[in-house]
mmCIF file of C-alpha atoms and ligand atoms in Angstrom:
data_model
loop_
_atom_site.group_PDB
_atom_site.id
_atom_site.type_symbol
_atom_site.label_atom_id
_atom_site.label_comp_id
_atom_site.label_asym_id
_atom_site.label_seq_id
_atom_site.Cartn_x
_atom_site.Cartn_y
_atom_site.Cartn_z
ATOM 1 C CA MET A 1497 34.605 -14.999 -42.902
ATOM 2 C CA ARG A 1498 37.538 -16.441 -40.982
ATOM 3 C CA GLN A 1499 39.138 -13.002 -40.822
ATOM 4 C CA LEU A 1500 35.965 -11.274 -39.621
ATOM 5 C CA LEU A 1501 35.424 -13.387 -36.530
ATOM 6 C CA PRO A 1502 38.053 -11.862 -34.196
ATOM 7 C CA ILE A 1503 36.822 -8.379 -35.076
ATOM 8 C CA LEU A 1504 33.280 -9.296 -34.073
ATOM 9 C CA ILE A 1505 34.146 -11.117 -30.870
ATOM 10 C CA ILE A 1506 36.445 -8.544 -29.245
ATOM 11 C CA PRO A 1507 33.882 -5.710 -29.036
ATOM 12 C CA MET A 1508 31.310 -8.126 -27.600
ATOM 13 C CA ILE A 1509 33.632 -9.167 -24.777
ATOM 14 C CA ALA A 1510 34.518 -5.556 -24.032
ATOM 15 C CA GLY A 1511 30.815 -4.665 -23.989
ATOM 16 C CA CYS A 1512 30.019 -7.403 -21.496
ATOM 17 C CA SER A 1513 32.681 -6.365 -19.031
ATOM 18 C CA THR A 1514 31.388 -2.798 -18.865
ATOM 19 C CA MET A 1515 27.761 -3.964 -18.624
ATOM 20 C CA SER A 1516 28.498 -5.908 -15.423
ATOM 21 C CA GLU A 1517 29.632 -2.674 -13.765
ATOM 22 C CA ASN A 1518 26.350 -0.888 -14.429
ATOM 23 C CA GLU A 1519 23.435 -2.871 -15.798
ATOM 24 C CA GLY A 1520 20.586 -1.094 -17.509
ATOM 25 C CA PRO A 1521 19.879 2.618 -17.894
ATOM 26 C CA ALA A 1522 21.230 5.157 -15.404
ATOM 27 C CA VAL A 1523 18.700 6.393 -12.832
ATOM 28 C CA SER A 1524 19.143 10.000 -11.707
ATOM 29 C CA GLU A 1525 16.158 10.386 -9.376
ATOM 30 C CA VAL A 1526 13.493 8.194 -7.795
ATOM 31 C CA ILE A 1527 10.199 9.582 -6.509
ATOM 32 C CA THR A 1528 7.993 7.233 -4.541
ATOM 33 C CA ALA A 1529 4.384 7.142 -3.386
ATOM 34 C CA ASP A 1530 3.187 4.819 -0.651
ATOM 35 C CA LEU A 1531 -0.280 3.700 -1.664
ATOM 36 C CA ALA A 1532 -3.174 3.481 0.765
ATOM 37 C CA ARG A 1533 -6.677 2.050 0.533
ATOM 38 C CA ALA A 1534 -9.782 3.978 1.543
ATOM 39 C CA ASP A 1535 -9.495 2.537 5.078
ATOM 40 C CA GLY A 1536 -5.892 3.735 5.351
ATOM 41 C CA SER A 1537 -4.258 0.311 5.025
ATOM 42 C CA TRP A 1538 -1.089 -0.021 2.927
ATOM 43 C CA ALA A 1539 -1.646 -1.211 -0.651
ATOM 44 C CA GLY A 1540 1.786 -0.983 -2.285
ATOM 45 C CA VAL A 1541 4.178 1.467 -3.882
ATOM 46 C CA ALA A 1542 4.295 3.541 -7.057
ATOM 47 C CA THR A 1543 7.642 4.887 -8.251
ATOM 48 C CA ILE A 1544 8.583 7.527 -10.787
ATOM 49 C CA SER A 1545 12.142 7.034 -12.029
ATOM 50 C CA LYS A 1546 14.086 9.596 -14.014
ATOM 51 C CA ARG A 1547 16.227 7.420 -16.236
ATOM 52 C CA SER A 1548 18.628 8.018 -19.088
ATOM 53 C CA ASP A 1549 16.014 6.461 -21.403
ATOM 54 C CA GLY A 1550 12.985 8.409 -20.139
ATOM 55 C CA ILE A 1551 10.708 8.957 -17.157
ATOM 56 C CA PHE A 1552 9.091 5.709 -16.042
ATOM 57 C CA LEU A 1553 6.251 4.847 -13.695
ATOM 58 C CA SER A 1554 6.397 1.508 -11.953
ATOM 59 C CA LEU A 1555 3.721 -0.008 -9.790
ATOM 60 C CA ALA A 1556 3.677 -2.855 -7.284
ATOM 61 C CA ALA A 1557 0.344 -2.965 -5.505
ATOM 62 C CA ASP A 1558 -2.382 -5.286 -4.272
ATOM 63 C CA ALA A 1559 -5.827 -5.000 -5.846
ATOM 64 C CA PRO A 1560 -8.945 -5.824 -3.833
ATOM 65 C CA LEU A 1561 -9.859 -8.490 -6.382
ATOM 66 C CA ALA A 1562 -8.832 -9.774 -9.797
ATOM 67 C CA GLY A 1563 -9.834 -7.388 -12.563
ATOM 68 C CA THR A 1564 -8.942 -4.325 -14.602
ATOM 69 C CA PHE A 1565 -8.516 -0.959 -12.933
ATOM 70 C CA GLY A 1566 -8.205 2.604 -14.173
ATOM 71 C CA MET A 1567 -5.192 4.537 -12.957
ATOM 72 C CA HIS A 1568 -4.227 8.185 -13.275
ATOM 73 C CA LEU A 1569 -1.912 10.872 -12.018
ATOM 74 C CA HIS A 1570 -4.039 13.356 -10.075
ATOM 75 C CA ALA A 1571 -3.252 17.023 -9.673
ATOM 76 C CA VAL A 1572 -3.004 17.370 -5.869
ATOM 77 C CA GLY A 1573 -0.688 15.517 -3.520
ATOM 78 C CA LYS A 1574 -3.269 14.844 -0.829
ATOM 79 C CA CYS A 1575 -4.889 11.469 -0.158
ATOM 80 C CA GLN A 1576 -7.662 11.915 2.363
ATOM 81 C CA GLY A 1577 -9.802 8.773 2.647
ATOM 82 C CA PRO A 1578 -12.223 7.296 2.188
ATOM 83 C CA GLU A 1579 -13.198 9.192 -0.990
ATOM 84 C CA PHE A 1580 -9.788 10.648 -1.953
ATOM 85 C CA THR A 1581 -11.486 13.659 -3.565
ATOM 86 C CA SER A 1582 -8.680 15.691 -1.943
ATOM 87 C CA ALA A 1583 -6.407 14.498 -4.773
ATOM 88 C CA GLY A 1584 -8.313 16.724 -7.222
ATOM 89 C CA GLY A 1585 -8.884 15.941 -10.876
ATOM 90 C CA HIS A 1586 -6.440 14.402 -13.282
ATOM 91 C CA TRP A 1587 -3.134 16.186 -13.793
ATOM 92 C CA ASN A 1588 -4.021 18.145 -16.945
ATOM 93 C CA PRO A 1589 -1.578 20.924 -17.803
ATOM 94 C CA GLY A 1590 -2.759 20.983 -21.436
ATOM 95 C CA MET A 1591 -6.414 21.643 -20.463
ATOM 96 C CA LYS A 1592 -7.544 18.695 -22.574
ATOM 97 C CA GLN A 1593 -10.377 16.226 -22.124
ATOM 98 C CA HIS A 1594 -9.868 12.772 -20.692
ATOM 99 C CA GLY A 1595 -8.855 9.701 -22.604
ATOM 100 C CA ARG A 1596 -6.309 8.631 -25.161
ATOM 101 C CA ASP A 1597 -9.160 7.602 -27.497
ATOM 102 C CA ASN A 1598 -10.914 10.959 -27.060
ATOM 103 C CA PRO A 1599 -10.277 13.316 -30.022
ATOM 104 C CA MET A 1600 -10.165 16.198 -27.494
ATOM 105 C CA GLY A 1601 -7.773 14.317 -25.204
ATOM 106 C CA ALA A 1602 -5.796 13.332 -23.433
ATOM 107 C CA HIS A 1603 -4.974 14.448 -19.916
ATOM 108 C CA GLY A 1604 -1.274 14.463 -19.063
ATOM 109 C CA GLY A 1605 -2.159 12.255 -16.122
ATOM 110 C CA ASP A 1606 -3.903 9.575 -18.147
ATOM 111 C CA LEU A 1607 -2.280 6.166 -17.690
ATOM 112 C CA PRO A 1608 -2.968 2.667 -18.992
ATOM 113 C CA ASN A 1609 -5.355 0.397 -17.105
ATOM 114 C CA VAL A 1610 -3.698 -2.098 -14.799
ATOM 115 C CA VAL A 1611 -4.755 -5.742 -14.655
ATOM 116 C CA ALA A 1612 -4.708 -8.026 -11.634
ATOM 117 C CA GLY A 1613 -4.839 -11.792 -12.147
ATOM 118 C CA PRO A 1614 -5.992 -14.350 -9.581
ATOM 119 C CA ASP A 1615 -3.079 -13.353 -7.295
ATOM 120 C CA LYS A 1616 -4.555 -9.798 -7.214
ATOM 121 C CA LYS A 1617 -1.114 -8.307 -7.909
ATOM 122 C CA LEU A 1618 -0.951 -5.070 -9.865
ATOM 123 C CA THR A 1619 2.380 -4.536 -11.578
ATOM 124 C CA LEU A 1620 3.311 -2.143 -14.330
ATOM 125 C CA GLU A 1621 6.350 -0.486 -15.822
ATOM 126 C CA TYR A 1622 5.347 2.335 -18.139
ATOM 127 C CA LYS A 1623 7.338 4.997 -19.933
ATOM 128 C CA MET A 1624 5.340 8.209 -19.546
ATOM 129 C CA PRO A 1625 5.410 10.039 -22.896
ATOM 130 C CA ASP A 1626 4.321 13.533 -21.836
ATOM 131 C CA ILE A 1627 5.259 13.836 -18.197
ATOM 132 C CA MET A 1628 6.657 17.040 -16.721
ATOM 133 C CA LEU A 1629 7.630 16.870 -13.070
ATOM 134 C CA GLU A 1630 9.001 20.254 -12.036
ATOM 135 C CA GLY A 1631 8.180 23.851 -12.902
ATOM 136 C CA ALA A 1632 4.904 25.655 -13.584
ATOM 137 C CA GLY A 1633 2.215 23.105 -14.359
ATOM 138 C CA GLY A 1634 4.481 20.197 -13.448
ATOM 139 C CA LEU A 1635 3.074 17.222 -11.575
ATOM 140 C CA LEU A 1636 5.194 18.016 -8.516
ATOM 141 C CA ASP A 1637 4.281 21.705 -8.309
ATOM 142 C CA ALA A 1638 3.443 23.507 -5.054
ATOM 143 C CA ASP A 1639 0.406 21.332 -4.266
ATOM 144 C CA GLY A 1640 2.148 18.130 -5.342
ATOM 145 C CA GLY A 1641 0.722 15.200 -7.211
ATOM 146 C CA SER A 1642 -0.697 11.769 -6.559
ATOM 147 C CA LEU A 1643 -1.483 8.422 -8.124
ATOM 148 C CA ILE A 1644 -5.021 7.053 -7.940
ATOM 149 C CA ILE A 1645 -6.326 3.600 -8.799
ATOM 150 C CA HIS A 1646 -10.056 3.374 -9.499
ATOM 151 C CA GLU A 1647 -12.549 0.561 -8.886
ATOM 152 C CA LYS A 1648 -13.276 -0.033 -12.584
ATOM 153 C CA ALA A 1649 -11.469 -0.010 -15.913
ATOM 154 C CA ASP A 1650 -10.950 3.297 -17.690
ATOM 155 C CA ASP A 1651 -12.781 3.329 -21.042
ATOM 156 C CA TYR A 1652 -10.102 5.754 -22.372
ATOM 157 C CA VAL A 1653 -12.681 8.142 -23.805
ATOM 158 C CA THR A 1654 -15.323 9.419 -21.352
ATOM 159 C CA ASP A 1655 -14.534 12.796 -19.849
ATOM 160 C CA PRO A 1656 -13.433 13.445 -17.132
ATOM 161 C CA SER A 1657 -12.409 10.069 -15.725
ATOM 162 C CA GLY A 1658 -13.167 7.265 -18.198
ATOM 163 C CA ASN A 1659 -16.145 5.927 -16.212
ATOM 164 C CA SER A 1660 -13.648 4.330 -13.861
ATOM 165 C CA GLY A 1661 -15.774 4.769 -10.749
ATOM 166 C CA LYS A 1662 -14.670 5.254 -7.184
ATOM 167 C CA ARG A 1663 -11.125 6.059 -6.113
ATOM 168 C CA ILE A 1664 -9.963 2.998 -4.175
ATOM 169 C CA ILE A 1665 -6.190 3.479 -3.766
ATOM 170 C CA CYS A 1666 -4.225 6.722 -3.431
ATOM 171 C CA GLY A 1667 -0.601 7.724 -2.896
ATOM 172 C CA VAL A 1668 1.251 11.044 -2.717
ATOM 173 C CA PHE A 1669 4.510 11.365 -4.645
ATOM 174 C CA LYS A 1670 7.401 12.443 -2.465
ATOM 175 C CA SER A 1671 10.265 13.934 -4.439
ATOM 176 C CA GLY A 1672 13.876 14.383 -3.465
ATOM 177 C CA ASN A 1673 14.989 10.767 -3.043
ATOM 178 C CA ARG A 1674 18.052 11.304 -5.194
ATOM 179 C CA SER A 1675 20.200 8.261 -5.732
HETATM 180 CU CU1 LIG B 3146 -8.300 9.045 -11.617
#
């Protein structure tokens, strides 16, 4: 064992010194969406990050109250309040039904519910398994894409929107913020 120790320690020190130069996975592109409520007031930011370890969605937003809220990627990059129907249906390039628990699902734009505690903060970091941003059928195609938060939890099974109720927060993804 005495002979093994130096061999183990040297790579660890070398690893630490390179980590301090560049912590975490490399980010090649960041796409942001400013989120607005039905009355037009600012509600937070959603960010899509292209990283060396995948494409991630992160959320930092204020909910109207504590609770659980459905959230999806919608097919059109247009957030016209107060109903936000302009954002279209869920982004659904595979022509599936809604919901990860639906045998005929799920939509590409289906996302996990987000939960706000007593501070009403909505935060999430989620690796999107089946996202496609550019190209035919991509989220950021000619008519763009958006993120919508609904007034109620998504039941993950009811087509087309998981019984998640009204659209209460909407944001349009703006691509091209290359870092
Ligand atoms: Cu939705």
